[in-house]
XYZ file of C-alpha atoms in Angstrom:
699
model
C -10.775 -14.064 -28.715
C -14.307 -14.757 -27.644
C -17.527 -12.985 -28.473
C -19.030 -11.762 -25.209
C -22.150 -13.757 -24.313
C -24.154 -13.017 -21.216
C -24.473 -15.967 -18.863
C -28.055 -17.006 -18.128
C -29.278 -15.703 -14.771
C -28.766 -18.867 -12.752
C -30.430 -17.323 -9.724
C -33.690 -18.674 -11.133
C -32.257 -22.182 -11.553
C -30.733 -23.850 -8.453
C -28.958 -26.514 -10.505
C -27.426 -23.871 -12.757
C -26.355 -21.925 -9.680
C -24.608 -25.000 -8.263
C -22.839 -25.567 -11.575
C -21.767 -21.933 -11.590
C -20.413 -22.162 -8.025
C -18.550 -25.373 -8.855
C -16.615 -23.443 -11.490
C -16.116 -20.408 -9.259
C -14.387 -22.526 -6.609
C -11.436 -22.626 -9.020
C -10.786 -18.996 -8.074
C -11.596 -19.498 -4.403
C -15.229 -18.355 -4.547
C -17.347 -20.800 -2.558
C -20.501 -18.701 -2.195
C -22.201 -16.167 -4.383
C -21.536 -13.634 -1.604
C -17.796 -14.145 -2.121
C -18.125 -12.588 -5.575
C -18.841 -9.230 -3.935
C -15.273 -9.223 -2.570
C -13.650 -10.613 -5.730
C -12.214 -7.338 -6.980
C -10.728 -6.705 -10.434
C -7.041 -6.982 -11.215
C -7.314 -4.047 -13.590
C -9.800 -2.148 -15.735
C -10.244 -1.692 -19.461
C -11.570 1.608 -20.791
C -14.338 0.834 -23.271
C -16.206 4.052 -22.584
C -14.966 5.874 -25.702
C -14.070 4.958 -29.276
C -10.714 6.076 -30.678
C -10.116 6.610 -34.404
C -7.979 3.949 -36.038
C -5.827 6.711 -37.506
C -4.663 7.639 -34.000
C -1.999 5.024 -34.683
C 0.165 3.263 -32.104
C -1.421 3.217 -28.663
C 0.382 3.425 -25.350
C -2.118 0.903 -24.033
C -5.295 -0.903 -25.068
C -7.899 1.226 -26.853
C -11.368 0.681 -28.310
C -11.865 1.092 -32.036
C -14.958 0.563 -34.185
C -15.192 0.013 -37.892
C -16.918 -1.704 -40.796
C -15.662 -5.203 -41.593
C -14.380 -5.203 -45.178
C -12.524 -8.540 -45.367
C -12.183 -11.834 -43.480
C -10.060 -14.815 -44.434
C -8.129 -17.723 -42.932
C -4.455 -17.378 -43.756
C -1.898 -20.172 -43.358
C 1.235 -18.059 -43.600
C 3.314 -17.954 -41.527
C 0.836 -19.941 -39.362
C -2.886 -20.610 -39.441
C -4.758 -17.468 -38.402
C -8.001 -15.615 -38.861
C -7.351 -12.235 -40.493
C -10.087 -9.607 -40.258
C -9.846 -6.140 -41.783
C -11.957 -3.227 -40.525
C -12.060 0.465 -41.374
C -13.557 3.614 -39.958
C -13.641 7.088 -41.442
C -9.942 7.633 -40.716
C -8.020 4.442 -41.583
C -8.155 0.659 -41.582
C -6.663 -1.992 -39.274
C -6.043 -5.729 -39.328
C -7.291 -7.953 -36.503
C -5.355 -11.243 -36.157
C -6.576 -14.312 -34.262
C -4.317 -17.356 -33.922
C -6.940 -19.255 -31.912
C -10.513 -19.133 -33.183
C -13.648 -21.154 -33.796
C -15.556 -21.724 -37.068
C -18.551 -19.930 -35.554
C -16.437 -16.827 -35.083
C -15.254 -16.974 -38.678
C -18.865 -17.184 -39.858
C -19.951 -14.227 -37.705
C -17.396 -11.934 -39.360
C -19.288 -11.075 -42.557
C -18.412 -8.103 -44.756
C -20.537 -5.089 -43.934
C -21.047 -5.793 -40.209
C -19.678 -3.338 -37.682
C -17.092 -4.525 -35.172
C -15.735 -3.076 -31.963
C -12.248 -4.269 -31.050
C -10.345 -3.624 -27.837
C -6.601 -4.159 -27.685
C -3.186 -2.725 -28.423
C -2.965 -1.019 -31.803
C 0.520 -1.483 -33.251
C 2.401 -1.181 -36.532
C 2.367 -4.547 -38.289
C 3.508 -6.060 -41.584
C 0.409 -4.817 -43.393
C -0.082 -1.595 -41.443
C -1.864 -1.052 -38.143
C -2.995 -4.252 -36.458
C -4.375 -5.741 -33.228
C -3.376 -9.235 -32.075
C -6.184 -11.190 -30.415
C -8.319 -8.165 -29.512
C -11.537 -8.553 -27.551
C -14.291 -8.133 -30.157
C -18.016 -7.803 -30.399
C -20.415 -7.186 -33.248
C -22.176 -3.835 -33.011
C -25.952 -3.938 -33.120
C -27.957 -0.904 -34.136
C -28.186 1.590 -31.304
C -25.642 -0.267 -29.094
C -24.324 2.172 -26.541
C -20.876 2.386 -25.027
C -20.135 1.276 -21.510
C -20.639 3.998 -18.944
C -18.051 2.538 -16.569
C -14.622 1.002 -16.863
C -14.688 -2.716 -17.690
C -13.353 -4.910 -14.860
C -10.837 -7.692 -15.530
C -11.009 -10.238 -12.705
C -8.511 -12.781 -11.363
C -9.412 -15.951 -13.219
C -8.509 -19.606 -13.731
C -8.929 -22.359 -16.303
C -12.522 -22.584 -17.601
C -13.524 -19.549 -15.534
C -14.149 -16.880 -18.147
C -14.361 -13.152 -17.649
C -17.964 -13.334 -18.843
C -18.806 -15.845 -16.113
C -17.036 -13.786 -13.465
C -18.635 -10.506 -14.500
C -22.087 -12.066 -14.640
C -21.559 -13.707 -11.233
C -20.454 -10.425 -9.703
C -23.452 -8.650 -11.239
C -25.756 -11.340 -9.846
C -24.158 -11.064 -6.405
C -24.436 -7.282 -6.411
C -28.178 -7.590 -7.218
C -29.086 -10.349 -4.773
C -26.642 -10.350 -1.843
C -26.934 -8.281 1.310
C -24.779 -5.173 0.864
C -25.995 -3.364 3.961
C -23.319 -1.915 6.212
C -21.932 -3.794 9.193
C -20.531 -0.551 10.641
C -22.533 2.253 12.134
C -22.435 5.750 10.699
C -20.640 6.944 13.846
C -17.781 4.474 13.349
C -17.523 5.289 9.651
C -17.397 9.021 10.313
C -14.841 8.715 13.094
C -12.357 6.792 10.951
C -13.116 8.434 7.600
C -14.598 5.327 5.982
C -16.905 5.230 2.992
C -20.022 3.065 2.983
C -19.621 -0.628 2.173
C -22.073 -0.771 -0.739
C -20.701 2.466 -2.183
C -17.169 1.068 -2.015
C -17.779 -2.309 -3.648
C -19.962 -0.852 -6.396
C -17.275 1.664 -7.307
C -14.529 -0.993 -7.393
C -16.570 -3.298 -9.633
C -17.723 -0.491 -11.946
C -15.634 2.682 -11.603
C -16.628 5.773 -13.621
C -14.351 6.657 -16.539
C -13.190 9.908 -14.941
C -11.899 8.209 -11.788
C -8.258 8.614 -10.796
C -7.196 5.239 -12.196
C -3.801 5.301 -10.464
C -5.415 5.596 -7.015
C -7.582 2.580 -7.786
C -4.659 0.574 -9.161
C -2.344 1.261 -6.203
C -5.202 0.907 -3.686
C -4.968 4.391 -2.264
C -8.467 5.525 -3.302
C -10.779 6.295 -0.383
C -12.975 3.263 -1.084
C -9.944 0.994 -0.769
C -9.483 2.388 2.720
C -12.872 0.938 3.629
C -12.106 -2.469 2.087
C -8.758 -2.723 3.870
C -10.298 -1.660 7.150
C -13.070 -4.245 6.850
C -10.568 -7.011 6.160
C -8.398 -6.036 9.125
C -11.473 -5.727 11.323
C -12.594 -9.265 10.397
C -9.154 -10.537 11.301
C -9.181 -8.754 14.653
C -12.721 -9.884 15.464
C -11.701 -13.481 14.812
C -8.583 -13.196 16.968
C -10.301 -11.420 19.832
C -13.244 -13.813 19.802
C -10.738 -16.616 20.226
C -8.971 -14.736 23.021
C -12.219 -14.363 24.945
C -13.027 -18.026 24.534
C -9.565 -18.976 25.768
C -10.050 -16.837 28.866
C -12.947 -19.105 29.877
C -10.908 -22.306 29.596
C -9.109 -23.925 32.487
C -5.689 -25.431 33.154
C -3.989 -27.008 36.134
C -2.076 -24.293 38.027
C 1.638 -25.123 38.160
C 3.021 -23.567 41.301
C 6.426 -25.175 41.648
C 8.664 -23.362 44.119
C 11.583 -23.030 41.733
C 14.062 -25.217 43.644
C 14.411 -27.580 40.687
C 14.985 -24.575 38.421
C 17.884 -23.437 40.577
C 19.379 -26.912 40.293
C 18.958 -26.772 36.524
C 20.848 -23.471 36.418
C 23.621 -24.955 38.550
C 23.890 -27.925 36.183
C 23.956 -25.580 33.175
C 26.861 -23.685 34.719
C 25.677 -20.156 34.000
C 23.271 -17.597 35.351
C 20.412 -15.827 33.646
C 20.652 -12.456 31.992
C 18.257 -9.776 33.183
C 16.098 -10.380 30.096
C 16.006 -14.132 30.674
C 15.054 -13.623 34.307
C 12.273 -11.220 33.329
C 10.657 -13.574 30.827
C 11.106 -16.552 33.170
C 9.045 -14.695 35.746
C 6.388 -13.847 33.137
C 6.102 -17.525 32.225
C 6.013 -18.601 35.885
C 3.144 -16.193 36.546
C 1.206 -17.641 33.606
C 1.797 -21.224 34.720
C 0.496 -20.446 38.203
C -2.908 -19.413 36.833
C -5.877 -21.722 36.374
C -6.236 -20.813 32.695
C -4.051 -22.209 29.904
C -0.940 -20.217 29.100
C -0.475 -19.376 25.434
C 2.813 -17.532 25.348
C 5.365 -16.952 22.621
C 8.958 -16.636 23.765
C 10.987 -14.839 21.131
C 14.650 -14.021 21.162
C 17.547 -13.665 18.791
C 19.790 -16.564 17.827
C 21.829 -17.562 20.888
C 19.842 -15.468 23.362
C 19.154 -18.432 25.662
C 15.570 -19.492 25.009
C 16.227 -23.183 25.700
C 17.289 -22.692 29.316
C 14.205 -20.541 29.950
C 12.033 -23.321 28.487
C 13.817 -25.795 30.762
C 12.982 -23.654 33.792
C 9.319 -23.675 32.765
C 9.535 -27.458 32.444
C 11.070 -27.625 35.938
C 8.050 -25.821 37.432
C 5.731 -28.285 35.696
C 7.747 -31.236 36.995
C 7.693 -29.854 40.526
C 3.916 -29.743 40.236
C 3.805 -33.451 39.372
C 2.995 -33.181 35.656
C 4.486 -34.311 32.366
C 6.159 -32.042 29.827
C 6.427 -32.474 26.063
C 8.854 -30.589 23.796
C 8.256 -30.731 20.019
C 11.055 -29.776 17.605
C 10.848 -29.436 13.805
C 13.941 -31.554 13.042
C 15.580 -34.644 14.472
C 18.827 -32.740 14.965
C 17.156 -30.056 17.058
C 15.224 -32.708 18.997
C 18.454 -34.567 19.770
C 20.163 -31.360 20.904
C 17.213 -30.518 23.166
C 17.157 -34.083 24.499
C 20.841 -33.882 25.422
C 20.351 -30.523 27.162
C 17.266 -31.550 29.131
C 18.760 -34.920 30.055
C 21.890 -33.291 31.431
C 19.887 -30.784 33.437
C 17.031 -32.955 34.765
C 17.906 -36.640 34.924
C 20.376 -36.103 37.762
C 17.354 -35.073 39.816
C 15.410 -38.219 39.020
C 13.246 -36.944 36.170
C 13.471 -39.266 33.173
C 13.757 -37.634 29.738
C 12.714 -39.632 26.663
C 13.383 -38.979 22.964
C 10.662 -39.998 20.489
C 11.351 -39.653 16.776
C 9.960 -41.242 13.657
C 12.917 -43.535 12.997
C 12.851 -45.633 16.166
C 12.760 -49.436 15.744
C 9.304 -50.877 16.338
C 10.114 -52.521 19.672
C 11.872 -49.442 21.039
C 9.027 -47.233 19.899
C 6.449 -49.486 21.579
C 8.392 -49.361 24.823
C 8.741 -45.578 24.589
C 5.010 -45.102 24.037
C 4.301 -47.337 27.043
C 6.603 -45.228 29.220
C 4.859 -42.049 28.050
C 1.345 -43.348 28.738
C 2.321 -44.731 32.137
C 3.877 -41.443 33.216
C 7.316 -43.003 33.718
C 8.729 -40.598 31.126
C 8.286 -37.196 32.752
C 9.774 -35.167 29.881
C 9.207 -36.271 26.290
C 11.216 -34.638 23.505
C 10.408 -35.414 19.886
C 9.520 -34.421 16.372
C 6.198 -34.694 14.498
C 6.127 -38.315 15.736
C 4.633 -36.945 18.953
C 1.408 -36.180 17.090
C 0.664 -39.775 16.094
C -2.618 -41.147 17.403
C -1.097 -43.908 19.539
C 0.977 -41.446 21.599
C -0.892 -40.814 24.870
C 0.245 -38.993 27.976
C -0.515 -39.731 31.599
C -0.502 -36.220 33.052
C 0.541 -33.687 30.408
C 0.458 -30.151 31.802
C 2.957 -28.234 29.630
C 3.610 -28.394 25.879
C 6.656 -26.583 24.458
C 6.953 -26.014 20.706
C 10.439 -25.065 19.525
C 10.842 -23.038 16.311
C 7.064 -22.683 16.327
C 6.870 -21.001 12.917
C 7.883 -24.313 11.315
C 4.709 -25.985 12.496
C 1.191 -25.474 11.262
C -1.512 -24.217 13.558
C -3.242 -27.603 13.561
C -0.060 -29.345 14.656
C 0.360 -27.002 17.596
C -3.277 -27.480 18.571
C -2.950 -31.273 18.257
C 0.074 -31.306 20.560
C -1.674 -29.276 23.241
C -4.729 -31.489 22.780
C -2.684 -34.429 24.027
C -3.150 -32.857 27.451
C -6.950 -33.163 27.398
C -6.797 -36.871 26.567
C -5.599 -37.756 30.060
C -8.388 -36.026 31.993
C -11.109 -38.601 31.421
C -11.688 -39.139 35.133
C -14.232 -36.723 36.711
C -11.882 -36.354 39.667
C -9.382 -34.642 37.382
C -11.756 -31.964 36.176
C -11.273 -28.382 37.306
C -14.740 -27.440 38.397
C -16.889 -28.829 35.595
C -14.375 -28.189 32.817
C -11.663 -30.303 31.264
C -8.253 -28.661 31.748
C -5.860 -28.019 28.892
C -2.084 -28.123 28.841
C -0.207 -24.843 29.046
C 1.484 -23.932 25.746
C 4.879 -22.248 25.375
C 6.152 -21.517 21.875
C 9.735 -20.558 21.065
C 10.918 -18.569 18.079
C 14.345 -17.323 17.061
C 12.681 -15.273 14.313
C 11.532 -12.108 16.095
C 8.107 -10.794 15.200
C 7.889 -7.167 14.043
C 5.373 -4.982 15.856
C 2.817 -4.871 13.049
C 2.736 -8.667 12.799
C 2.478 -8.926 16.568
C -0.626 -6.733 16.397
C -2.193 -8.344 13.338
C -1.230 -12.026 13.314
C -0.196 -12.819 16.878
C -2.549 -10.585 18.810
C -4.036 -13.476 20.784
C -0.649 -14.491 22.193
C 1.182 -13.198 25.207
C 4.664 -12.403 23.957
C 7.872 -12.476 25.976
C 11.061 -11.126 24.444
C 14.675 -11.861 25.339
C 16.266 -8.693 24.031
C 19.885 -9.213 25.081
C 22.547 -11.832 24.463
C 24.448 -13.643 27.231
C 27.825 -12.094 28.104
C 30.904 -13.456 26.386
C 29.300 -14.008 22.981
C 31.736 -12.979 20.258
C 30.347 -10.676 17.539
C 30.180 -12.320 14.125
C 31.796 -10.534 11.194
C 29.886 -10.908 7.911
C 31.628 -10.758 4.540
C 30.053 -10.577 1.071
C 32.194 -12.346 -1.516
C 31.450 -12.898 -5.208
C 31.784 -16.485 -6.409
C 34.687 -15.552 -8.684
C 36.785 -15.154 -5.529
C 36.115 -18.732 -4.415
C 39.831 -19.587 -4.242
C 40.352 -16.889 -1.613
C 37.525 -18.362 0.444
C 39.010 -21.848 0.158
C 42.319 -20.561 1.477
C 40.498 -18.850 4.356
C 38.855 -22.150 5.300
C 42.192 -24.022 5.131
C 43.885 -21.460 7.376
C 41.105 -21.567 9.987
C 41.056 -25.368 10.168
C 44.857 -25.690 10.277
C 44.843 -23.288 13.235
C 42.617 -25.672 15.182
C 39.249 -24.093 14.453
C 36.299 -25.707 12.648
C 34.163 -24.504 9.760
C 30.828 -25.034 8.025
C 30.280 -24.953 4.262
C 26.537 -24.610 3.589
C 24.893 -25.525 0.265
C 21.199 -25.062 -0.526
C 20.498 -28.280 -2.503
C 21.269 -31.988 -2.255
C 20.924 -32.885 -5.944
C 21.660 -30.961 -9.099
C 18.805 -28.834 -10.411
C 19.073 -27.617 -13.984
C 16.502 -24.931 -13.258
C 18.473 -23.332 -10.458
C 21.982 -24.440 -11.463
C 23.120 -24.456 -7.883
C 26.156 -26.238 -6.528
C 25.078 -29.274 -4.534
C 26.219 -30.426 -1.142
C 27.249 -33.807 -2.534
C 29.403 -32.333 -5.302
C 30.829 -29.679 -3.000
C 31.783 -32.314 -0.436
C 33.612 -34.335 -3.091
C 35.393 -31.238 -4.393
C 36.446 -30.053 -0.931
C 37.681 -33.514 0.050
C 39.980 -33.344 -2.972
C 40.966 -29.751 -2.197
C 41.687 -30.450 1.504
C 43.367 -33.884 1.695
C 44.888 -32.787 5.000
C 41.460 -32.180 6.604
C 38.655 -34.458 7.751
C 35.575 -33.287 5.837
C 32.065 -34.466 6.747
C 28.762 -34.346 4.866
C 25.354 -33.704 6.403
C 22.006 -33.414 4.645
C 18.376 -34.276 5.267
C 18.319 -37.504 3.257
C 20.893 -39.258 5.362
C 19.611 -41.871 7.779
C 19.161 -40.638 11.317
C 22.059 -42.728 12.604
C 24.360 -41.310 9.921
C 23.327 -37.729 10.712
C 23.818 -38.291 14.415
C 27.250 -39.875 13.908
C 28.410 -37.084 11.597
C 27.219 -34.370 13.959
C 28.809 -36.065 16.963
C 32.114 -36.342 15.098
C 31.993 -32.623 14.284
C 31.076 -31.661 17.836
C 33.959 -33.613 19.349
C 36.462 -32.256 16.810
C 37.027 -35.375 14.706
C 35.868 -33.425 11.648
C 37.392 -30.042 10.842
C 35.015 -29.056 8.035
C 31.323 -29.881 7.741
C 29.623 -29.573 4.357
C 25.897 -29.352 4.970
C 22.543 -28.243 3.663
C 20.349 -25.951 5.709
C 19.516 -28.789 8.137
C 22.077 -27.138 10.428
C 19.961 -23.963 10.566
C 18.794 -24.887 14.063
C 19.857 -27.324 16.767
C 23.628 -27.169 16.191
C 25.904 -25.781 18.894
C 29.637 -26.249 18.327
C 31.667 -23.665 20.227
C 34.874 -24.374 18.287
C 33.267 -23.557 14.919
C 34.318 -20.025 14.001
C 33.873 -19.856 10.215
C 30.861 -20.403 7.978
C 30.649 -20.224 4.195
C 27.159 -20.031 2.667
C 26.882 -20.856 -1.036
C 24.375 -18.970 -3.188
C 23.438 -16.715 -0.311
C 21.472 -14.565 -2.741
C 18.894 -17.373 -3.015
C 18.090 -17.495 0.693
C 15.764 -15.462 2.852
C 16.912 -13.056 5.530
C 15.677 -15.137 8.464
C 17.400 -18.254 7.149
C 20.697 -16.452 6.566
C 20.562 -14.991 10.062
C 19.775 -18.367 11.612
C 22.611 -20.065 9.730
C 25.032 -17.335 10.709
C 24.112 -17.967 14.334
C 25.768 -21.404 14.200
C 29.151 -19.681 14.621
C 30.203 -17.149 17.228
C 29.233 -19.484 20.071
C 32.692 -19.596 21.573
C 35.367 -17.062 22.470
C 37.148 -17.088 19.091
C 36.558 -14.368 16.524
C 33.955 -15.698 14.068
C 33.187 -14.908 10.447
C 30.312 -15.733 8.088
C 31.135 -15.508 4.370
C 28.175 -15.077 2.029
C 29.176 -16.362 -1.417
C 26.954 -14.979 -4.162
C 26.707 -15.226 -7.925
C 26.457 -12.202 -10.166
C 24.492 -10.485 -11.481
C 22.352 -9.855 -8.415
C 18.690 -8.937 -8.621
C 17.585 -5.795 -6.805
C 15.822 -7.845 -4.110
C 18.808 -10.154 -3.608
C 21.134 -7.160 -3.288
C 18.836 -5.639 -0.658
C 18.690 -8.893 1.330
C 22.458 -9.333 1.384
C 22.918 -5.710 2.351
C 20.606 -6.128 5.344
C 22.466 -9.208 6.630
C 25.832 -7.538 6.043
C 24.878 -4.391 7.930
C 23.107 -5.931 10.933
C 23.399 -8.848 13.349
C 20.279 -7.745 15.225
C 17.559 -10.321 14.591
C 14.793 -7.842 15.423
C 16.033 -5.325 12.856
C 16.482 -8.083 10.289
C 12.936 -9.312 10.899
C 11.604 -5.780 10.440
C 13.447 -5.360 7.137
C 12.357 -8.827 6.028
C 8.747 -7.805 6.537
C 9.306 -4.658 4.487
C 10.966 -6.538 1.637
C 8.727 -9.575 1.433
C 5.426 -8.536 2.960
C 3.431 -10.446 5.570
C 1.866 -12.908 3.143
C 5.116 -14.369 1.871
C 6.841 -14.023 5.230
C 4.214 -15.920 7.217
C 1.959 -18.079 5.154
C -1.478 -19.117 6.338
C -0.256 -22.563 7.323
C 2.072 -21.228 9.977
C -0.119 -18.567 11.511
C -3.405 -20.364 11.124
C -4.897 -17.076 10.003
C -6.168 -16.487 6.450
C -3.743 -14.242 4.639
C -4.729 -10.646 4.077
C -5.627 -10.071 0.440
C -5.962 -6.307 0.409
C -4.493 -4.734 3.540
C -0.804 -4.568 4.443
C -0.028 -4.310 8.184
C 3.109 -2.285 7.437
C 1.653 0.321 5.086
C -1.797 0.302 6.682
C -0.740 0.336 10.330
C -3.132 3.223 11.069
C -6.060 1.138 9.831
C -4.779 -1.867 11.774
C -4.733 0.083 15.035
C -8.201 1.458 14.316
C -9.477 -2.060 13.568
C -8.152 -3.266 16.927
C -10.088 -0.536 18.733
C -13.300 -1.063 16.764
C -13.112 -4.845 17.248
C -13.107 -4.467 21.020
C -15.964 -1.963 20.818
C -18.155 -4.228 18.662
C -17.469 -7.321 20.768
C -18.565 -5.398 23.858
C -21.593 -3.609 22.430
C -22.837 -5.035 19.111
C -22.703 -8.853 18.715
C -25.037 -8.687 15.699
C -22.574 -6.461 13.843
C -19.759 -8.870 14.751
C -21.690 -11.831 13.377
C -22.625 -9.964 10.207
C -19.061 -8.771 9.567
C -17.498 -12.185 10.109
C -20.152 -13.871 7.953
C -19.213 -11.535 5.101
C -15.426 -11.716 5.415
C -14.713 -15.007 7.194
C -17.714 -17.262 6.560
C -15.756 -20.293 7.715
C -14.440 -18.440 10.752
C -12.680 -20.763 13.145
C -10.346 -20.210 16.008
C -7.733 -19.262 13.471
C -4.778 -18.288 15.502
C -2.685 -20.925 17.291
C -5.589 -22.962 18.556
């Protein structure tokens, strides 16, 4: 409990204002203007006084009465006990945390207003830790609902409310949108909207404010989406003015790559390969996302793009999120390209010092034409000789700054004026790969500055994967299924989510599971793979599994990407209820790569939460990655699904691209209009919503 004290108006005192802002940064408020958009979590109704005799309340209420007793009780624990009464009944106010000054202020005869839940207690009606204030003569009731703001340690509601009040008095609340735009899209005024949300009248439809369906919320959501679209489209226009070296290889090397791979392209692969080739031939940097389901053949398309770059005399870099995926890509590219005289080099963080030094020298000299690696590629001493194409595999696993840093390696090599295109420094083309398809609303909102190519069909001959949901109590049946598959000459994965025991999650670990399965299957060779093994151990284990020396591989989710074993036809995933949809779908894609019938068994523990049941149902019912991605967005929302680190874009606080798709589409249209006709409005809107606006999305 705290008596409400008004904070001194720090607008008159710069030092006090700085101290105030230092505290407000704890809740993400860096400027006083940010307080305007710091909306309440909920509202308390202190506009009317209820009689104490009204008894148990269904929610917090405001009561007022004369203080008739105040004492510090030590039973059953130390507490301040205050008794008040009005004309109808009396109530006890209990405070388990209080200050001596508060005890002194509660004198018999004073009038007290208390806001909280009124419940039956040991001594009758009582409130536990209500919000209280002493009532001065003539003190009026609030005319609006009382806001309760998102807070943090040492940031009190009094400080937040006073800061918001100060911001609403002193900050510019004029509209960034014209009346014509507001009328066309049915939007309320900006000042009208924020004032209502910070101080709604008592007769407002509280449910519409709480669930953000009130008309003023429509304006707030629209403004947020518009700021996002203005930022993205500003970046797009800047990118259009940049230059790159046109890569106009004739495609002969690509045909040789296909011959070495031993298969042809599907119609979808051919279509996207042509889209990429057209981008590479332009004198502006490509920024294209290639998406396709697990096993759709993105790697070979990336290799064909690399072939065009090599034919044009440049270097290519491929960055992968894990060493296993990097090694798989290195093997593929080496087999396809080295026979034609193009050296392929693997750079990872675990290379011996001498080998690493030699590798870096080969990269900087241009001897290594294709460089495949992990985050080690981003280190400052890695320099390229003629980098023209950067490929980022599983792009969602990298942050925006990492992707930008990789592409920036291309500008380091153009120090000579003779290498400039016109008067500008060329950038490397950027191709990003993703096996996690992007739903339409995210494509519009978070990836709008990318050109997107989609492989929407699987290569012929891929065997459908059957998915089975099995409760953990039937583990013995699953064990027998694994034994039968391995004894028939097939191979299997057993996936566990943790390496070490966690008391909090109580999950079976890969280490313990490996030991148990070794004892259960003495007739089988069982391997263990997890992220804490040394690189050489991981490579040896994976090689043994790929060549059939191991029948069963117990692993953590490190096998989610970069593993291609055609003889593996069975996968068991422990605690599947703990994993996300995209991860389950990716793991499942490790089987079904050969001609044998393949099965993925999702072992789960009961009881299942509603969300876990929904997730498992989606994976059970569909093997379509695009449908799974759409459902994942519905279940988790864009914020949890993406994260600002991956997209580079600040997460939406108020709008939801799925539920507010009509506002999103309107924001796209208005953004283009303002960029073409009203740069002042653009600047004003971005200054309000994205004061630190950068080129948020993917560099």
